[in-house]
Amino acid sequence: MVTLQRIHSIHPLNLSTNHSCVRDNTSDVPIPGFHRFLRQPDRYKLNFCFRFICKTTNSNVFVITNIAEAFSISLLGNQYSGYLSQPYFALPPPATAPPASPTRPQKKKKLDKRYSKIDDSYTSLEQVTEALTLAGLESSNLIVGIDFTKSNEWTGSKSFYGKSLHHTADHSLNPYEHAISIIGKTLAAFDEDNLIPCYGFGDATTHDQDVFSFYPEDGFCNGFEDVLSRYREIITHLKLSGPTSFAPVIEQALTIVEQSGGQYHVLLIIADGQVTRSVDTESGQLSLQEQKTVDAIVKASKLPLSIVLVGVGDGPWDMMKEFDDNIPARDFDNFQFVNFTEIMSKNTSSIRKETDFALSALMEIPSQYKATIELNLLGSRVGMSSWRAALPPPIPQASSSSYNTSKALELVPFSCVYGQTSQLLISESISRSTNDKNLCPICLTNTNDMALGCGHQTCHECGETLQLCPICRDLIQTRIKLH
């Protein structure tokens, strides 16, 4: 960080080569590419209208004036040299409005309202990537969270040929893999180290309380190809469970952002359904899982973190759309919901559908990144009372240690098609997998002790939160507790 100070007015300005902007106490002026000026000063020219003192973090002080003058500054241990010459970037002129009365202190400018709702303002993926570049985004720092709740077994009845959304028995991509590959390829240009923290939630080890890391000791995946390969190894060992809450994976992302010193991150959550909501929850009220998720999203708006929730499978997604539009009291609109199934079922080419999905998922990122700059969130920390620690991956240690990270899958995308599927085959498949020990088909832990009106059974804990039967998908109107 370089501090520039006007000598005659002692007016502080902050110039960040990482954030590519000049700041004072009245405005934030983005200067796209200023970091490139420092690296290649002979290609860029600057003009400052005042005389400044330039002070770096290591206390080196240099004077810069508005005349052509050679200078050298030390930033983060690197030497940069350049000159000031003809105008190229200019600071805004002083405000022409009369100063506020000394007896009436000026109200603090509220920046959060400008970003309380960020519109989808782009029509092509090229516009999004160009806007990210112009905003000065150098690293996207992608984080991935994947839903491993039990409902994945039946929410592909229409959109994935009746198969589990985590089905990996062939060489085609399932919906989770397809979404990861599209976003991963799109953001690859903005990922400097190619390291991606990946987490799972909703399985029998995490439920709605924790997350597990794809690698032991919270190791990161090396590129999205490694994410796909590691995903295929993990899915064969874990047990799908529930209930669904996005709070743990959001809080894990907050931990990463804090530990990085406030660098900008994008959290990609891929899930097959909305947050668990009991049928007994009154209209206008939130379930426990919903409230924790909302609280986590609001807390995340105090840090430079964008959250993109991708919905795969049959849904329903009505509550997630409300989440996207109506989450209150945030510093900026940091949450975006995208219906993957709806986009991928359009009657267009595969390339067009993938482009539309990437556009829908990323179109708010430029404005969100700009909001983190103007709200001074980059480099900030909220001082979380406790950091999350991810659980180890739910696979045998031998399998984990023998994993070859250089091995990439040669997979092709699936075609998302709505068609007629035998509901009987789906029901029989689910029933066979759980009848051996009479376990609840939701959590695979508790014994079935609640009968639904349709005749199927679950445990009491899971059954109270369901709206539709997990086997036949009928609306639940009656519940009978078994003794």
PDB file of N, CA and C in Angstrom, residues 7 83 93 111 132 174 181 195 222 262 334 345 383 403 418 456 463 465:
ATOM      1  N   ILE A   7       0.487  18.045   0.481  1.00  0.00           N
ATOM      2  CA  ILE A   7       1.268  18.786   1.463  1.00  0.00           C
ATOM      3  C   ILE A   7       0.481  19.972   2.005  1.00  0.00           C
ATOM      4  N   TYR A  83       7.951   7.969 -14.436  1.00  0.00           N
ATOM      5  CA  TYR A  83       7.996   9.418 -14.531  1.00  0.00           C
ATOM      6  C   TYR A  83       6.580   9.946 -14.633  1.00  0.00           C
ATOM      7  N   PRO A  93     -11.786  16.739 -10.187  1.00  0.00           N
ATOM      8  CA  PRO A  93     -11.637  18.084  -9.635  1.00  0.00           C
ATOM      9  C   PRO A  93     -12.314  18.193  -8.289  1.00  0.00           C
ATOM     10  N   LEU A 111     -22.671   4.119   1.563  1.00  0.00           N
ATOM     11  CA  LEU A 111     -22.349   3.486   0.290  1.00  0.00           C
ATOM     12  C   LEU A 111     -23.126   2.195   0.066  1.00  0.00           C
ATOM     13  N   LEU A 132     -14.427  -7.381 -15.848  1.00  0.00           N
ATOM     14  CA  LEU A 132     -13.558  -7.846 -14.766  1.00  0.00           C
ATOM     15  C   LEU A 132     -12.142  -7.323 -14.952  1.00  0.00           C
ATOM     16  N   ASN A 174     -21.802 -35.499 -14.933  1.00  0.00           N
ATOM     17  CA  ASN A 174     -23.086 -35.271 -14.278  1.00  0.00           C
ATOM     18  C   ASN A 174     -23.278 -33.763 -14.093  1.00  0.00           C
ATOM     19  N   SER A 181     -16.922 -27.541 -14.502  1.00  0.00           N
ATOM     20  CA  SER A 181     -16.035 -27.394 -15.655  1.00  0.00           C
ATOM     21  C   SER A 181     -16.280 -26.077 -16.384  1.00  0.00           C
ATOM     22  N   LEU A 195      -5.030 -22.783  -7.617  1.00  0.00           N
ATOM     23  CA  LEU A 195      -5.387 -23.586  -6.451  1.00  0.00           C
ATOM     24  C   LEU A 195      -6.829 -23.291  -6.060  1.00  0.00           C
ATOM     25  N   ASN A 222      -5.670 -28.643  -7.516  1.00  0.00           N
ATOM     26  CA  ASN A 222      -4.829 -27.933  -8.481  1.00  0.00           C
ATOM     27  C   ASN A 222      -5.568 -27.819  -9.811  1.00  0.00           C
ATOM     28  N   GLY A 262      -7.995 -10.697   3.475  1.00  0.00           N
ATOM     29  CA  GLY A 262      -9.044  -9.911   2.831  1.00  0.00           C
ATOM     30  C   GLY A 262      -8.943  -9.845   1.329  1.00  0.00           C
ATOM     31  N   ASN A 334     -24.299  -9.547  -2.495  1.00  0.00           N
ATOM     32  CA  ASN A 334     -23.195 -10.492  -2.686  1.00  0.00           C
ATOM     33  C   ASN A 334     -23.660 -11.883  -3.085  1.00  0.00           C
ATOM     34  N   SER A 345     -31.508 -26.816 -20.404  1.00  0.00           N
ATOM     35  CA  SER A 345     -32.589 -27.522 -21.103  1.00  0.00           C
ATOM     36  C   SER A 345     -33.154 -26.714 -22.264  1.00  0.00           C
ATOM     37  N   GLY A 383     -12.970  -9.891  11.913  1.00  0.00           N
ATOM     38  CA  GLY A 383     -12.646 -10.368  13.251  1.00  0.00           C
ATOM     39  C   GLY A 383     -13.592 -11.448  13.722  1.00  0.00           C
ATOM     40  N   TYR A 403      -3.647 -41.241  -4.316  1.00  0.00           N
ATOM     41  CA  TYR A 403      -4.298 -40.477  -5.379  1.00  0.00           C
ATOM     42  C   TYR A 403      -3.275 -39.767  -6.246  1.00  0.00           C
ATOM     43  N   TYR A 418     -35.533 -33.038 -20.625  1.00  0.00           N
ATOM     44  CA  TYR A 418     -36.717 -33.406 -19.878  1.00  0.00           C
ATOM     45  C   TYR A 418     -37.465 -34.482 -20.653  1.00  0.00           C
ATOM     46  N   HIS A 456     -44.846 -44.343   2.614  1.00  0.00           N
ATOM     47  CA  HIS A 456     -43.403 -44.437   2.792  1.00  0.00           C
ATOM     48  C   HIS A 456     -43.002 -43.937   4.172  1.00  0.00           C
ATOM     49  N   GLY A 463     -38.406 -36.433   8.769  1.00  0.00           N
ATOM     50  CA  GLY A 463     -39.751 -36.354   8.223  1.00  0.00           C
ATOM     51  C   GLY A 463     -40.460 -35.055   8.510  1.00  0.00           C
ATOM     52  N   THR A 465     -39.321 -32.123   8.444  1.00  0.00           N
ATOM     53  CA  THR A 465     -38.848 -31.000   7.620  1.00  0.00           C
ATOM     54  C   THR A 465     -39.204 -31.154   6.150  1.00  0.00           C
TER      55      THR A 465
END
